[in-house]
Short mmCIF file of C-alpha atoms in Angstrom, two decimals:
data_model
loop_
_atom_site.label_atom_id
_atom_site.label_comp_id
_atom_site.label_asym_id
_atom_site.label_seq_id
_atom_site.Cartn_x
_atom_site.Cartn_y
_atom_site.Cartn_z
CA UNK A 152 9.18 -4.54 18.74
CA UNK A 153 9.25 -4.09 14.97
CA UNK A 154 12.78 -4.32 13.53
CA UNK A 155 12.98 -2.96 9.97
CA UNK A 156 16.47 -4.24 9.24
CA UNK A 157 15.24 -7.87 9.41
CA UNK A 158 12.78 -7.26 6.62
CA UNK A 159 14.50 -4.80 4.30
CA UNK A 160 12.18 -1.96 5.39
CA UNK A 161 13.79 1.44 5.72
CA UNK A 162 13.72 2.58 9.36
CA UNK A 163 12.43 6.05 8.47
CA UNK A 164 9.56 4.56 6.42
CA UNK A 165 8.60 2.33 9.34
CA UNK A 166 8.77 5.32 11.71
CA UNK A 167 6.53 7.42 9.50
CA UNK A 168 4.05 4.57 9.07
CA UNK A 169 3.81 4.15 12.83
CA UNK A 170 3.19 7.89 13.33
CA UNK A 171 0.44 7.69 10.67
CA UNK A 172 -1.07 4.65 12.37
CA UNK A 173 -1.14 6.37 15.79
CA UNK A 174 -2.74 9.51 14.27
CA UNK A 175 -5.36 7.45 12.43
CA UNK A 176 -6.12 5.58 15.65
CA UNK A 177 -6.47 8.87 17.59
CA UNK A 178 -9.06 9.95 15.00
CA UNK A 179 -11.06 6.76 15.53
CA UNK A 180 -10.32 5.42 12.06
CA UNK A 181 -8.65 2.16 13.13
CA UNK A 182 -10.51 -0.88 14.39
CA UNK A 183 -7.70 -3.46 14.58
CA UNK A 184 -3.95 -3.18 15.28
CA UNK A 185 -2.83 -4.10 11.76
CA UNK A 186 -0.59 -1.87 9.66
CA UNK A 187 0.21 -2.34 5.95
CA UNK A 188 3.26 -0.50 4.60
CA UNK A 189 3.99 -0.05 0.87
CA UNK A 190 7.34 1.49 0.00
CA UNK A 191 7.08 2.75 -3.55
CA UNK A 192 10.66 4.11 -3.40
CA UNK A 193 11.81 0.50 -3.93
CA UNK A 194 11.83 -1.11 -7.38
CA UNK A 195 8.98 -3.48 -8.20
CA UNK A 196 11.36 -6.46 -8.30
CA UNK A 197 11.72 -6.21 -4.50
CA UNK A 198 9.17 -7.26 -1.93
CA UNK A 199 7.95 -3.81 -0.92
CA UNK A 200 4.68 -4.48 0.92
CA UNK A 201 4.65 -5.47 4.59
CA UNK A 202 1.83 -6.22 6.97
CA UNK A 203 2.43 -5.98 10.69
CA UNK A 204 0.49 -6.89 13.81
CA UNK A 205 1.21 -3.84 15.92
CA UNK A 206 0.28 -5.39 19.27
CA UNK A 207 2.50 -8.47 18.77
CA UNK A 208 5.27 -6.65 16.90
CA UNK A 209 5.16 -9.33 14.19
CA UNK A 210 5.50 -9.26 10.46
CA UNK A 211 2.57 -11.11 8.95
CA UNK A 212 3.34 -10.63 5.23
CA UNK A 213 6.17 -9.35 3.07
CA UNK A 214 5.40 -9.55 -0.63
CA UNK A 215 5.53 -7.88 -4.04
CA UNK A 216 3.10 -5.14 -5.01
CA UNK A 217 2.43 -3.49 -8.32
CA UNK A 218 2.23 0.22 -9.05
CA UNK A 219 0.21 2.00 -11.70
CA UNK A 220 1.36 1.78 -15.30
CA UNK A 221 1.70 5.57 -15.56
CA UNK A 222 3.63 5.84 -12.29
CA UNK A 223 6.77 4.38 -13.87
CA UNK A 224 8.30 1.15 -15.16
CA UNK A 225 10.65 -0.66 -12.78
CA UNK A 226 10.40 2.14 -10.26
CA UNK A 227 7.42 4.32 -9.44
CA UNK A 228 8.15 8.05 -9.55
CA UNK A 229 4.86 9.75 -10.39
CA UNK A 230 1.66 9.58 -8.39
CA UNK A 231 -1.83 10.99 -8.76
CA UNK A 232 -5.19 11.36 -7.15
CA UNK A 233 -6.93 11.93 -10.50
CA UNK A 234 -9.46 9.55 -12.04
CA UNK A 235 -8.17 8.01 -15.28
CA UNK A 236 -4.51 8.76 -14.49
CA UNK A 237 -3.59 5.09 -14.18
CA UNK A 238 -1.15 6.13 -11.47
CA UNK A 239 -0.78 4.90 -7.92
CA UNK A 240 -1.59 7.14 -4.98
CA UNK A 241 0.50 7.65 -1.94
CA UNK A 242 -0.49 8.54 1.62
CA UNK A 243 -2.63 7.10 4.37
CA UNK A 244 -5.61 4.89 3.59
CA UNK A 245 -8.04 2.84 5.62
CA UNK A 246 -9.27 -0.53 4.43
CA UNK A 247 -12.98 -0.93 3.80
CA UNK A 248 -15.11 -3.84 2.52
CA UNK A 249 -14.22 -6.77 0.34
CA UNK A 250 -16.03 -7.78 -2.85
CA UNK A 251 -15.51 -10.17 -5.75
CA UNK A 252 -15.41 -8.47 -9.14
CA UNK A 253 -13.56 -8.48 -12.45
CA UNK A 254 -10.20 -8.81 -10.66
CA UNK A 255 -11.46 -11.47 -8.27
CA UNK A 256 -11.43 -11.08 -4.51
CA UNK A 257 -10.67 -7.43 -3.82
CA UNK A 258 -10.47 -4.90 -1.01
CA UNK A 259 -11.63 -1.30 -1.24
CA UNK A 260 -9.37 1.46 0.09
CA UNK A 261 -10.51 4.86 1.35
CA UNK A 262 -7.92 7.59 0.97
CA UNK A 263 -7.78 9.87 4.01
CA UNK A 264 -5.68 12.74 2.61
CA UNK A 265 -7.45 15.54 0.67
CA UNK A 266 -5.80 16.21 -2.61
CA UNK A 267 -3.41 13.29 -2.21
CA UNK A 268 -5.52 10.14 -2.24
CA UNK A 269 -9.11 11.05 -1.29
CA UNK A 270 -10.33 9.99 -4.77
CA UNK A 271 -9.10 6.43 -4.26
CA UNK A 272 -12.55 4.99 -3.56
CA UNK A 273 -14.06 6.79 -6.61
CA UNK A 274 -11.09 5.68 -8.72
CA UNK A 275 -11.66 2.03 -7.67
CA UNK A 276 -8.17 1.81 -6.18
CA UNK A 277 -8.37 -1.59 -4.55
CA UNK A 278 -6.02 -4.37 -3.44
CA UNK A 279 -6.51 -7.36 -5.79
CA UNK A 280 -4.54 -10.28 -6.98
CA UNK A 281 -2.76 -10.28 -10.39
CA UNK A 282 -0.83 -12.93 -12.28
CA UNK A 283 1.70 -10.28 -13.37
CA UNK A 284 2.84 -9.67 -9.79
CA UNK A 285 5.31 -12.53 -9.26
CA UNK A 286 9.04 -13.21 -9.14
CA UNK A 287 8.74 -15.16 -12.38
CA UNK A 288 7.40 -12.10 -14.23
CA UNK A 289 10.14 -9.98 -12.63
CA UNK A 290 12.85 -12.42 -13.72
CA UNK A 291 11.49 -12.67 -17.27
CA UNK A 292 10.83 -8.93 -17.92
CA UNK A 293 13.10 -7.18 -15.43
CA UNK A 294 10.08 -5.82 -13.50
CA UNK A 295 6.67 -6.99 -12.37
CA UNK A 296 3.63 -5.97 -14.31
CA UNK A 297 1.80 -2.74 -13.64
CA UNK A 298 -1.79 -2.07 -12.72
CA UNK A 299 -4.16 0.81 -13.54
CA UNK A 300 -3.25 2.37 -10.17
CA UNK A 301 -4.13 -0.41 -7.76
CA UNK A 302 -1.69 -2.00 -5.32
CA UNK A 303 -2.05 -5.47 -6.90
CA UNK A 304 -0.42 -8.40 -5.10
CA UNK A 305 0.42 -12.03 -6.09
CA UNK A 306 -2.68 -14.15 -6.71
CA UNK A 307 -1.60 -16.80 -4.17
CA UNK A 308 -1.27 -14.12 -1.47
CA UNK A 309 -4.39 -12.05 -2.09
CA UNK A 310 -6.99 -13.94 -0.08
CA UNK A 311 -5.04 -14.38 3.18
CA UNK A 312 -3.62 -10.85 2.89
CA UNK A 313 -7.02 -9.21 2.34
CA UNK A 314 -8.64 -11.27 5.10
CA UNK A 315 -5.91 -10.05 7.46
CA UNK A 316 -6.12 -6.35 6.64
CA UNK A 317 -9.80 -5.80 5.81
CA UNK A 318 -12.23 -3.77 7.89
CA UNK A 319 -10.62 -0.50 9.08
CA UNK A 320 -6.90 -1.03 9.22
CA UNK A 321 -4.25 1.41 8.01
CA UNK A 322 -2.44 1.18 4.69
CA UNK A 323 0.55 3.56 4.46
CA UNK A 324 1.82 4.01 0.90
CA UNK A 325 5.19 5.80 1.00
CA UNK A 326 7.24 7.71 -1.53
CA UNK A 327 9.68 10.50 -0.59
CA UNK A 328 7.44 13.21 -2.06
CA UNK A 329 8.51 16.29 -0.04
CA UNK A 330 5.26 18.19 -0.52
CA UNK A 331 3.19 15.33 0.89
CA UNK A 332 5.68 14.59 3.71
CA UNK A 333 5.56 18.26 4.83
CA UNK A 334 1.80 18.78 4.67
CA UNK A 335 0.32 15.43 5.75
CA UNK A 336 -1.61 15.82 8.98
CA UNK A 337 -1.07 12.10 9.62
CA UNK A 338 2.73 12.54 9.82
CA UNK A 339 2.79 15.05 12.70
CA UNK A 340 4.16 13.40 15.82
#
């Protein structure tokens, strides 16, 4: 059983992510029992991305993740679905295919929530590695670097993380946005 206290994950965020996972699975959107949780309510200096194996109840990863440069500095507080916003998106996503591009090995995300994150694929919101996502950068600058909206992760983590979550697994990007929390069809238990 997943125990959020052991990994600094808020119990309510874990609960919501599991509800979203179950609803995505009921809709036939999930191929494998892997759940990625991003908690954008935490500052970027904290490890705020977790990957879980749902069947085994195990944490597979806990690492840092960037938010978009226009979402905030140390803490993200503004999110968007709009192309060119350079902001992160919240909500429920499903992982798609991998590719190697300008940011190296990357993973496409498909946003599942109309008006919240359904432009993610068109915006090229992908998981990729970035040198500026590291504890050294956080220590030197008081925050990790920011992306153009992508959930960028440490370069040494990117390949094993992507290989674990690729191909139709759920990514749940949380922020306590009351409008989204009230209207998301994925958060109805």
